Amino acid sequence: MISVYCLIAFACCNIVTQGLLYPIETETRQIRSLDGIWQFRLDENGVGESEQWFSMPQLPEPTIPMPVPSAFNDVTQNITVHRHIGWVWYAKNFYLHNTAPRWVLRFQAASYESRVWINGQSAVNHSGGHLPFETDLTPFITSGGNVSVVRVVVAVNNTLTTTSLPPGELVIHNPTYRELVTQFDIYNYAGIDHSVILYSTSKSYVQDIVIDTQSIDFDSQHIATSATLNYSITIGGTESNVLRVLVQLIDANGVIVANNSDSQSRLVVEKPHLWEPCGMNHTHPCTEESYLYTLQVTLYNEGAFNEPVDVYRIPYIGIRTIRLTDSQFLINERPFYFHGVNAHEDSDIRGTGFDDVILAKHFNLYGWIHGNTFRTSHYPYAEEFYQLADRFGIVVIGQTAAIGMNREEYFSDRMLAHHKQVIVEMFTRDRNHPSVVMWCLANEPQSNLPVSRPYFSALVNFTQPIAAGRPLILVTNQYANNDLCMEFFDIIGINRYVAWYSDYGRLDQITSTISQDIASWRSTYPTKPILVSEYGVDTIPGLHNDPPLMFTEEYQTEFYAAYHLAFDNVSSLLHPDTGFFIGELPWTMFDFATEQSTIRVGGINHKGLFTRQRQPKAAAFLLKHRYEQFEYVTTTIKREA
Ligand code: BDP
């Protein structure tokens, strides 16, 4: 029997306990969507709070109808709304029926600084976009009747500062020209861009769950014979100390395969079905699903199991291990090769607004292109992305919103404190997902500045104990000879644009330049696997030229083919004994909106393999063919000490 343990010990639950469980409906919980049209207005003079708009029965005119979830920027024809910097206000009234002892108002995300008032009283503030925050409504409901009218008013500010993530600086050129100067390449979409949900719980309730595979035992044929999962349950509410807990793991046929009545313990599963990543020879295609268990947690009073106080279920428990060697990334002890495409949460009209149609299309296209990975560039995505990734076995590199950290003053103590806060929020939200196999703490920070070194040293020291078994990657555009921070990380991610941002038009230089670049990282860090975390070129769909010239579909296709020659020479998939290159992620899946500039035609970054409307360019077929071929490459299991 071989026992496999995770790279980093299971990070137990005392360090971070306040994960916000995804709102679900069960026999003890109700949910209700507050999505739809909200009343909305700009606060161009920043007077809303001092004029107490939060306590008025209506927001002062002019208001407009605004959909939630959506970024507000592209919904109207008004350029002032499109480029607004500062506060915007949203308001909605709803009836709350007294059908549960506790109702929670949950914002799946709002960008970036949010203040929420319920019935005129301050309820919750939150800094940072992309991640959820919530407030218990109960203290704000004063009427004792069966139904109350609730007014929720939300102010959201998209001004970025030297201590926000991402950072930015407001420059006031004159009273009518305010500019938010940022160092990143996405349009600064803002507003309530993810769903707003009401959910109920009992007085005492399952507040948090942490679960992870601790180990899997394999027989000599590499069949899993048993698996051990560590878990911890936190109970919230008034009666938490008298309640009993039952934790059950249920397989896809509805059979209970393990159970335990401790709030913190382990579950042992005999003959487990493993969660496998898609798109490898030994696993399933990315159009088919991985094996998932359901974790059911029941709280009950002694002797009254059939009348549970609370029931919560996580339907995406995957049994799998992660281990890193100096040249391979192993999932369930088999080599995994990351071959997917990065993307943005970005689409026409909605901007960053969450949309189920866009979500479903996204995953259908991963299936089409045989892509088995995405990095949540450049911020945590909506939780629904991770849930579908769990289902299909698409591997996720979870990334914080630390982009554009290109100035010395951004590496301050206050920024470090905020960076830690968003890491904790991201980890506590996403750590139970089997699809999340790596954490990316930042994208292209100026990691050649001396000030970046103590910053990332402190950040990694803080992060490692709470990383729940996931290795840490730094994604850099620096080089082995000037980067000062890679030493702290487990995996090297490099973003490269040779023959695009340098060596214009010189496709012929790509293979040798990239090969030398990868080799120099390897000789500097011989024990860290490497992947190319971005590479790509702007391509105008329908623009052709032979021989290939920049911006044509031919150029994009040849560009990728030249990089692939460099990758294949050192690939850990193709050269299991000598390779150390563990993956490739083109930039990017879809064309996406950016600030306007002379290099962004129509305010769009055109590096997509697909248009913003999700139609393929020629290079998409090259990648599809390449990724499909990877599925024919058999993987071997190296036995290492
Ligand atoms: C990379 C950035 C990415 C940009 C890309 C580009 O990580 O956010 O969109 O460059 O310029 O350096 O297309």
XYZ file of C-alpha atoms and ligand atoms in Angstrom:
654
model
C 0.000 0.000 0.000
C 1.272 3.444 -0.829
C 0.016 6.365 1.187
C 0.004 9.713 -0.491
C -0.146 12.860 1.554
C -0.820 16.361 0.409
C 2.148 18.615 -0.169
C 1.236 20.906 2.665
C -0.504 19.533 5.707
C -4.233 20.099 5.915
C -4.548 23.589 7.222
C -6.898 23.163 10.053
C -9.565 25.356 10.914
C -8.431 27.443 13.819
C -6.686 29.955 11.642
C -9.556 30.855 9.360
C -13.061 29.994 10.426
C -15.381 32.509 8.866
C -15.932 31.169 5.398
C -19.215 32.316 3.894
C -20.948 29.156 2.748
C -22.625 29.376 -0.644
C -26.344 30.076 -0.113
C -28.416 26.982 -0.830
C -31.923 25.724 -0.308
C -32.460 22.682 1.936
C -35.229 21.370 4.144
C -34.162 23.955 6.758
C -33.090 26.848 4.525
C -34.902 29.043 2.036
C -33.327 31.261 -0.577
C -34.667 34.149 -2.566
C -33.027 36.150 -5.308
C -33.035 39.948 -5.163
C -31.660 40.140 -8.691
C -33.581 42.271 -11.143
C -34.037 45.977 -11.694
C -32.875 48.261 -8.865
C -33.191 52.022 -8.589
C -29.813 53.550 -9.429
C -28.079 56.877 -9.648
C -24.633 58.355 -9.897
C -23.320 60.439 -7.016
C -21.112 62.712 -9.097
C -20.411 65.120 -6.245
C -19.985 62.465 -3.585
C -22.727 63.947 -1.401
C -25.013 60.926 -0.961
C -23.781 59.962 2.448
C -23.749 63.481 3.918
C -27.236 64.099 2.488
C -28.332 60.759 3.964
C -29.707 59.247 0.782
C -29.733 55.950 2.654
C -32.615 57.094 4.862
C -34.798 58.617 2.118
C -37.860 56.739 0.849
C -36.540 57.182 -2.726
C -33.083 58.005 -4.050
C -33.095 61.648 -5.213
C -33.690 62.071 -8.950
C -32.308 61.569 -11.530
C -32.495 57.825 -11.066
C -32.516 55.133 -13.734
C -33.438 51.447 -13.723
C -30.310 49.319 -13.383
C -30.070 45.535 -13.654
C -28.429 43.542 -10.881
C -26.176 41.687 -11.467
C -24.319 43.792 -13.999
C -21.580 46.347 -14.181
C -23.412 49.657 -14.662
C -20.953 51.102 -17.192
C -22.275 49.776 -20.520
C -26.004 49.541 -19.790
C -26.886 53.089 -20.914
C -25.979 55.297 -23.903
C -24.536 57.877 -21.540
C -20.743 58.353 -21.593
C -20.935 59.918 -18.115
C -22.300 56.653 -16.733
C -19.770 54.652 -18.757
C -16.740 56.415 -17.321
C -18.066 57.426 -13.905
C -15.502 57.367 -11.095
C -16.796 57.534 -7.554
C -19.945 56.556 -5.692
C -23.063 55.111 -7.267
C -26.216 54.271 -5.341
C -28.612 51.352 -5.661
C -31.905 50.895 -3.806
C -34.641 48.301 -3.606
C -37.645 47.582 -1.367
C -38.886 44.087 -0.774
C -41.268 42.218 1.505
C -39.747 39.891 4.014
C -42.139 37.175 5.148
C -41.610 35.946 8.637
C -41.031 32.321 7.655
C -37.668 31.763 9.332
C -35.915 32.932 12.498
C -32.945 34.395 10.667
C -32.565 35.985 7.243
C -29.221 36.926 5.757
C -28.695 39.421 2.956
C -25.783 38.315 0.835
C -23.913 40.183 -1.887
C -21.989 37.751 -4.063
C -19.725 40.693 -4.979
C -19.751 44.421 -5.653
C -16.855 46.435 -7.023
C -15.050 47.801 -5.120
C -15.951 49.635 -1.895
C -19.465 48.934 -0.633
C -21.687 50.346 2.083
C -25.078 48.822 2.817
C -27.962 50.303 4.805
C -31.053 48.385 5.836
C -34.095 50.450 6.713
C -31.860 53.488 7.046
C -29.311 51.879 9.362
C -25.765 50.993 8.470
C -25.585 47.204 8.072
C -22.281 46.197 6.465
C -19.272 47.741 4.713
C -16.890 45.813 2.483
C -13.623 46.609 0.712
C -12.657 44.829 -2.466
C -14.605 43.408 -5.388
C -15.212 39.826 -6.543
C -15.813 38.257 -3.121
C -18.986 37.902 -1.081
C -20.111 39.756 2.006
C -23.309 39.521 3.973
C -25.317 40.821 6.891
C -27.873 39.312 9.215
C -31.158 41.129 8.555
C -32.805 40.142 11.819
C -31.580 43.085 13.957
C -32.955 45.545 11.381
C -36.491 44.170 11.357
C -38.476 45.992 13.992
C -42.083 45.044 13.212
C -43.128 41.832 14.933
C -45.748 40.930 12.302
C -45.754 38.243 9.670
C -44.389 40.481 6.980
C -42.100 43.517 6.950
C -41.083 45.921 4.241
C -37.335 46.107 3.952
C -35.481 48.873 2.164
C -31.924 48.131 1.162
C -29.679 50.927 -0.075
C -26.189 50.228 -1.350
C -23.459 52.724 -2.183
C -20.584 51.385 -4.269
C -17.386 53.225 -5.129
C -15.032 52.194 -7.931
C -12.251 54.619 -7.048
C -9.028 52.689 -6.670
C -6.337 53.888 -4.305
C -2.729 53.124 -3.471
C -3.970 50.616 -0.895
C -6.785 48.910 -2.827
C -6.460 45.753 -4.922
C -6.107 46.409 -7.712
C -4.381 49.715 -6.941
C -4.925 52.982 -8.765
C -4.742 56.735 -8.330
C -7.329 59.402 -8.968
C -5.907 62.359 -10.888
C -8.092 65.463 -11.075
C -6.965 67.379 -14.162
C -9.764 69.978 -13.860
C -13.319 70.022 -12.426
C -14.714 68.105 -15.435
C -11.777 65.797 -16.097
C -11.096 63.155 -13.477
C -8.906 60.233 -14.436
C -8.323 56.975 -12.609
C -4.747 56.053 -13.430
C -4.221 52.297 -13.242
C -1.487 49.930 -14.322
C -3.670 47.093 -15.562
C -5.370 46.095 -18.771
C -9.057 45.673 -18.004
C -11.899 48.125 -18.087
C -12.623 49.162 -14.512
C -16.171 47.793 -14.536
C -18.080 48.472 -11.345
C -21.340 48.221 -9.449
C -23.263 45.285 -8.031
C -21.918 42.914 -10.643
C -22.810 39.617 -8.959
C -26.094 38.386 -7.529
C -27.847 39.567 -4.383
C -29.455 36.772 -2.422
C -31.578 36.440 0.687
C -31.244 33.189 2.560
C -32.676 31.932 5.792
C -31.264 29.781 8.559
C -32.444 28.480 11.878
C -31.391 30.229 15.091
C -28.426 27.886 15.183
C -26.926 26.894 11.904
C -23.981 25.437 10.058
C -21.772 28.468 9.755
C -18.722 27.044 8.075
C -17.322 23.820 6.702
C -13.736 23.019 5.823
C -13.029 19.743 4.056
C -10.067 18.400 2.151
C -8.577 15.070 1.122
C -5.794 14.220 3.522
C -4.582 11.012 1.855
C -5.429 8.299 -0.639
C -4.126 4.727 -0.459
C -3.447 3.029 -3.787
C -2.820 -0.639 -4.588
C -0.071 -1.819 -6.928
C -2.323 -1.194 -9.968
C -2.823 2.400 -8.805
C -6.429 1.715 -7.894
C -7.532 3.767 -4.899
C -8.322 1.459 -1.998
C -9.228 4.048 0.606
C -9.169 7.781 1.226
C -9.162 9.952 4.317
C -10.808 13.363 4.347
C -10.287 15.877 7.130
C -13.147 18.169 7.972
C -14.221 20.766 10.462
C -17.679 22.232 11.090
C -18.329 25.574 12.760
C -21.762 26.092 14.262
C -23.181 29.574 14.567
C -26.057 30.829 16.686
C -27.382 30.679 20.164
C -27.656 26.959 20.850
C -24.418 25.907 19.264
C -23.107 24.163 22.371
C -26.074 21.808 22.888
C -26.586 20.672 19.321
C -25.485 17.355 17.913
C -23.775 17.091 14.534
C -23.936 14.369 11.930
C -21.540 14.555 9.001
C -22.274 12.198 6.098
C -20.500 11.680 2.818
C -22.887 10.532 0.112
C -21.835 9.057 -3.228
C -23.339 9.816 -6.639
C -25.913 7.034 -6.160
C -27.141 8.511 -2.908
C -25.376 5.914 -0.741
C -23.810 7.123 2.527
C -20.196 5.970 2.346
C -18.815 7.553 5.530
C -20.150 9.395 8.525
C -19.016 10.936 11.772
C -20.641 12.734 14.679
C -17.751 14.975 15.701
C -17.599 18.558 14.571
C -13.946 18.182 13.682
C -12.585 14.843 12.579
C -12.038 12.678 9.531
C -14.035 10.547 7.135
C -12.560 7.357 5.733
C -13.918 6.165 2.390
C -13.236 2.628 1.195
C -12.779 2.094 -2.554
C -13.274 5.789 -3.268
C -14.114 7.183 -6.687
C -11.518 9.828 -7.329
C -12.112 13.318 -8.650
C -9.995 13.524 -11.777
C -9.031 16.520 -13.876
C -10.249 16.282 -17.466
C -8.258 16.202 -20.687
C -5.548 13.701 -19.786
C -5.026 10.268 -21.286
C -5.892 8.565 -18.003
C -8.973 10.733 -17.329
C -12.184 11.869 -19.033
C -12.749 14.421 -21.835
C -13.622 17.950 -20.715
C -17.168 17.520 -22.001
C -17.820 14.775 -19.437
C -18.127 14.994 -15.690
C -15.814 14.126 -12.801
C -16.917 12.099 -9.813
C -18.340 14.176 -6.991
C -19.652 13.250 -3.577
C -22.059 15.285 -1.472
C -21.210 16.270 2.082
C -24.301 16.544 4.242
C -24.078 18.199 7.636
C -27.071 17.907 9.967
C -27.518 19.762 13.255
C -30.122 18.359 15.594
C -31.212 18.245 19.201
C -30.492 15.015 21.091
C -33.186 12.459 20.244
C -34.718 14.556 17.444
C -32.709 13.684 14.356
C -35.823 13.567 12.213
C -36.546 17.207 12.968
C -33.171 18.697 12.130
C -32.301 22.211 13.258
C -30.201 22.748 10.150
C -29.097 20.783 7.116
C -26.396 22.027 4.757
C -24.994 20.186 1.736
C -21.919 20.674 -0.394
C -22.580 18.769 -3.619
C -19.079 19.115 -5.062
C -16.777 17.144 -2.793
C -13.961 15.643 -4.849
C -11.491 13.129 -3.474
C -8.088 13.931 -4.866
C -4.548 14.685 -3.774
C -2.073 17.234 -5.043
C 1.687 16.833 -4.876
C 4.491 18.769 -6.391
C 7.859 17.358 -7.332
C 10.665 19.465 -8.709
C 9.447 18.785 -12.238
C 5.850 17.596 -12.130
C 2.462 18.538 -10.781
C 0.738 15.354 -9.596
C -2.990 14.960 -9.120
C -3.822 11.621 -7.552
C -0.118 10.833 -7.994
C -0.369 11.012 -11.771
C 1.351 13.740 -13.750
C -0.982 16.540 -14.737
C -0.320 18.920 -17.638
C -2.086 22.278 -17.466
C -3.491 23.018 -20.926
C -6.313 25.478 -20.934
C -6.918 29.135 -21.631
C -7.134 32.127 -19.319
C -10.069 34.463 -19.533
C -11.828 37.411 -17.946
C -15.289 37.736 -16.490
C -16.258 40.039 -19.325
C -19.002 40.191 -21.910
C -20.986 42.661 -23.985
C -23.232 45.073 -22.056
C -22.826 43.268 -18.704
C -19.082 43.928 -18.400
C -18.068 41.899 -15.354
C -21.727 41.160 -14.564
C -22.414 37.527 -13.750
C -24.650 35.736 -16.242
C -25.587 32.032 -16.374
C -25.645 32.071 -20.189
C -22.086 33.369 -20.361
C -21.075 30.841 -17.716
C -22.552 27.887 -19.607
C -21.028 29.029 -22.899
C -17.665 29.375 -21.203
C -17.690 25.737 -20.087
C -19.024 24.461 -23.395
C -16.081 26.159 -25.078
C -13.613 24.573 -22.645
C -15.100 21.243 -23.690
C -14.825 22.191 -27.361
C -11.192 23.242 -27.131
C -10.229 20.312 -24.838
C -8.992 22.832 -22.266
C -8.485 21.493 -18.759
C -7.359 24.609 -16.844
C -8.046 28.264 -16.256
C -6.523 30.839 -13.989
C -9.079 33.222 -12.531
C -7.277 36.112 -14.170
C -7.200 38.656 -12.704
C -9.418 38.241 -9.637
C -11.545 35.553 -8.006
C -14.477 34.611 -10.250
C -18.110 34.084 -9.317
C -18.528 30.916 -7.254
C -20.598 29.299 -9.978
C -17.441 29.009 -12.145
C -15.762 26.850 -9.512
C -18.853 24.682 -9.154
C -18.887 23.897 -12.888
C -15.109 23.409 -12.855
C -15.603 20.828 -10.089
C -18.222 19.064 -12.196
C -16.222 18.878 -15.399
C -12.805 18.372 -13.801
C -11.416 21.635 -15.073
C -8.538 22.717 -12.919
C -8.559 26.220 -11.453
C -5.665 28.418 -10.421
C -7.367 30.810 -8.023
C -5.965 34.329 -8.245
C -6.364 37.451 -6.107
C -7.081 40.869 -7.636
C -3.445 41.909 -7.092
C -2.738 43.242 -10.572
C -1.002 46.406 -11.635
C 1.304 46.464 -8.597
C 3.837 48.377 -10.602
C 4.862 51.190 -8.288
C 7.077 51.224 -5.255
C 4.412 52.877 -3.088
C 2.014 49.971 -3.722
C 4.168 47.657 -1.568
C 3.145 49.312 1.688
C 2.151 47.843 5.047
C -1.452 48.914 4.499
C -1.511 47.186 1.133
C -0.019 44.070 2.692
C -2.777 44.045 5.312
C -5.445 44.376 2.605
C -3.762 41.709 0.465
C -3.892 39.340 3.436
C -7.552 40.152 3.951
C -8.486 39.304 0.347
C -6.434 36.109 0.507
C -8.334 35.008 3.590
C -11.668 35.879 1.963
C -10.746 34.035 -1.244
C -9.399 30.967 0.546
C -12.337 30.656 2.902
C -14.735 30.888 -0.023
C -12.890 28.574 -2.420
C -10.863 26.082 -0.387
C -13.434 23.255 -0.500
C -13.432 23.083 -4.294
C -11.455 20.101 -5.626
C -10.910 22.021 -8.873
C -8.782 24.630 -7.107
C -5.273 23.177 -7.151
C -3.079 26.243 -6.847
C -3.257 29.798 -5.541
C -1.835 32.739 -7.458
C -1.178 35.665 -5.131
C -0.457 38.308 -7.791
C -0.174 38.880 -11.521
C 2.920 40.631 -12.857
C 3.840 42.653 -9.763
C 7.031 44.666 -10.085
C 8.914 41.817 -8.444
C 12.253 43.279 -9.509
C 11.912 46.179 -7.044
C 13.799 45.694 -3.764
C 10.646 46.706 -1.862
C 8.721 43.772 -3.367
C 10.959 41.186 -1.712
C 10.049 41.731 1.968
C 6.441 42.262 0.859
C 6.123 38.873 -0.829
C 8.209 37.137 1.799
C 5.705 38.324 4.433
C 2.721 37.511 2.218
C 3.878 33.956 1.526
C 4.689 33.359 5.208
C 1.177 34.443 6.056
C -0.423 32.409 3.278
C 1.319 29.050 3.442
C -0.257 27.862 6.718
C -3.774 28.584 5.444
C -3.299 27.421 1.844
C -5.194 24.139 2.421
C -2.663 21.983 0.624
C -2.394 24.133 -2.497
C 0.987 25.263 -3.827
C 1.572 28.974 -4.429
C 2.468 30.402 -7.821
C 3.793 33.829 -8.730
C 2.895 34.919 -12.239
C 5.595 37.258 -13.473
C 6.686 39.263 -16.489
C 10.148 39.656 -15.001
C 13.133 37.461 -15.838
C 15.218 34.971 -13.911
C 18.056 37.484 -13.675
C 16.089 40.392 -12.207
C 13.138 38.909 -10.295
C 13.591 39.088 -6.508
C 10.571 37.123 -5.266
C 10.267 33.767 -7.039
C 12.335 32.118 -4.345
C 9.313 32.253 -1.981
C 6.920 30.468 -4.345
C 6.434 26.800 -5.262
C 5.781 27.179 -8.995
C 7.086 29.648 -11.579
C 4.503 31.242 -13.863
C 5.827 33.399 -16.686
C 3.840 35.699 -18.963
C 5.503 36.219 -22.328
C 4.798 38.354 -25.393
C 7.888 37.865 -27.597
C 6.993 38.869 -31.198
C 4.214 41.065 -29.854
C 5.354 43.614 -27.270
C 8.953 43.086 -28.400
C 10.522 41.850 -31.653
C 7.505 43.040 -33.655
C 6.642 40.691 -36.470
C 9.548 38.341 -35.725
C 7.792 35.030 -35.400
C 11.122 33.436 -36.313
C 12.667 34.595 -33.017
C 10.056 33.083 -30.740
C 11.207 29.491 -30.292
C 14.830 30.246 -29.455
C 14.034 33.257 -27.227
C 11.411 31.390 -25.227
C 13.602 28.285 -24.955
C 16.471 30.353 -23.521
C 14.124 32.174 -21.183
C 12.685 28.941 -19.774
C 16.174 27.445 -19.486
C 17.426 30.405 -17.503
C 14.547 30.124 -15.010
C 15.291 26.421 -14.694
C 18.952 26.913 -13.989
C 18.130 29.586 -11.378
C 15.437 27.471 -9.674
C 16.142 23.810 -10.510
C 13.497 22.507 -8.091
C 10.505 24.579 -9.198
C 8.269 23.448 -12.078
C 7.539 26.128 -14.683
C 4.473 26.999 -16.682
C 3.742 29.753 -19.177
C 0.812 31.519 -17.601
C 0.137 33.939 -20.499
C 1.188 34.300 -24.125
C -0.800 35.782 -26.984
C -1.257 38.429 -29.671
C -3.994 40.873 -30.654
C -5.883 39.495 -33.637
C -8.623 41.218 -35.586
C -11.102 38.553 -36.713
C -11.282 38.415 -40.495
C -7.965 40.185 -41.036
C -5.687 38.033 -43.193
C -2.241 38.209 -44.685
C 0.190 35.684 -46.077
C 3.006 35.868 -45.087
C 1.642 36.489 -41.590
C 1.665 40.088 -40.360
C 0.784 41.314 -36.897
C -2.959 41.480 -36.089
C -3.885 38.860 -38.722
C -5.395 35.488 -37.956
C -2.390 33.860 -39.646
C -0.014 35.674 -37.293
C -1.894 34.490 -34.199
C -1.797 30.893 -35.446
C 1.917 30.949 -36.293
C 2.704 32.725 -33.038
C 1.178 29.920 -31.000
C 2.816 27.206 -33.111
C 6.264 28.746 -32.535
C 5.794 28.870 -28.747
C 4.636 25.260 -28.777
C 7.947 24.136 -30.265
C 9.730 25.654 -27.266
C 7.284 24.142 -24.770
C 7.423 20.661 -26.251
C 11.213 20.441 -25.845
C 10.923 20.639 -22.058
C 7.379 19.397 -21.469
C 6.887 17.192 -18.413
C 4.092 15.462 -20.325
C 6.138 14.583 -23.414
C 9.421 13.990 -21.533
C 8.412 12.464 -18.211
C 12.028 11.781 -17.191
C 13.618 15.096 -18.063
C 10.830 17.624 -18.634
C 9.919 20.233 -16.011
C 7.528 22.429 -17.994
C 4.061 21.702 -16.612
C 1.640 23.804 -18.589
C 0.568 26.466 -21.049
C -2.231 29.020 -20.828
C -2.802 31.298 -23.828
C -3.870 34.879 -23.306
C -6.748 34.846 -23.733
C -9.990 32.965 -24.309
C -12.178 35.916 -25.345
C -11.576 39.470 -26.550
C -12.298 41.763 -23.610
C -12.865 45.414 -22.757
C -10.016 47.644 -21.623
C -9.471 51.360 -21.177
C -9.297 53.219 -24.496
C -5.810 53.734 -25.906
C -3.909 53.721 -29.156
C -3.181 50.000 -28.777
C -6.765 48.952 -27.998
C -8.983 49.245 -31.082
C -12.525 50.021 -29.894
C -11.399 49.747 -26.276
C -10.956 46.017 -26.758
C -7.978 43.750 -26.139
C -8.144 41.480 -29.180
C -5.953 38.647 -27.917
C -8.921 36.298 -27.661
C -8.912 32.920 -29.345
C -12.592 33.772 -29.567
C -14.278 37.090 -30.161
C -16.075 38.816 -27.303
C -19.232 37.216 -28.744
C -17.572 33.798 -28.259
C -16.902 32.897 -31.925
C -13.579 31.207 -32.796
C -10.666 32.804 -34.631
C -8.371 30.557 -36.696
C -5.905 29.937 -33.847
C -8.670 28.424 -31.719
C -8.630 25.427 -34.079
C -4.865 25.044 -33.677
C -5.231 24.951 -29.886
C -8.190 22.585 -30.112
C -6.164 20.165 -32.201
C -3.120 20.417 -29.926
C -5.065 19.903 -26.726
C -6.927 16.958 -28.226
C -3.580 15.346 -29.095
C -2.476 15.644 -25.457
C -5.235 13.221 -24.557
C -3.388 10.506 -26.518
C -0.155 10.901 -24.532
C 0.054 8.223 -21.894
C 1.285 9.307 -18.482
C 3.579 7.254 -16.311
C 3.633 7.175 -12.539
C 7.060 7.938 -11.165
C 7.712 6.417 -7.778
C 9.690 8.886 -5.740
C 10.862 8.935 -2.189
C -0.255 40.903 -19.628
C -1.275 41.116 -18.533
C -2.698 41.051 -19.066
C -2.818 41.909 -20.311
C -1.828 41.404 -21.347
C -1.929 42.179 -22.652
O -1.130 40.141 -17.507
O -3.584 41.500 -18.071
O -4.103 41.955 -20.830
O -0.548 41.586 -20.810
O -1.293 43.208 -22.749
O 0.973 41.372 -19.279
O -2.657 41.763 -23.522
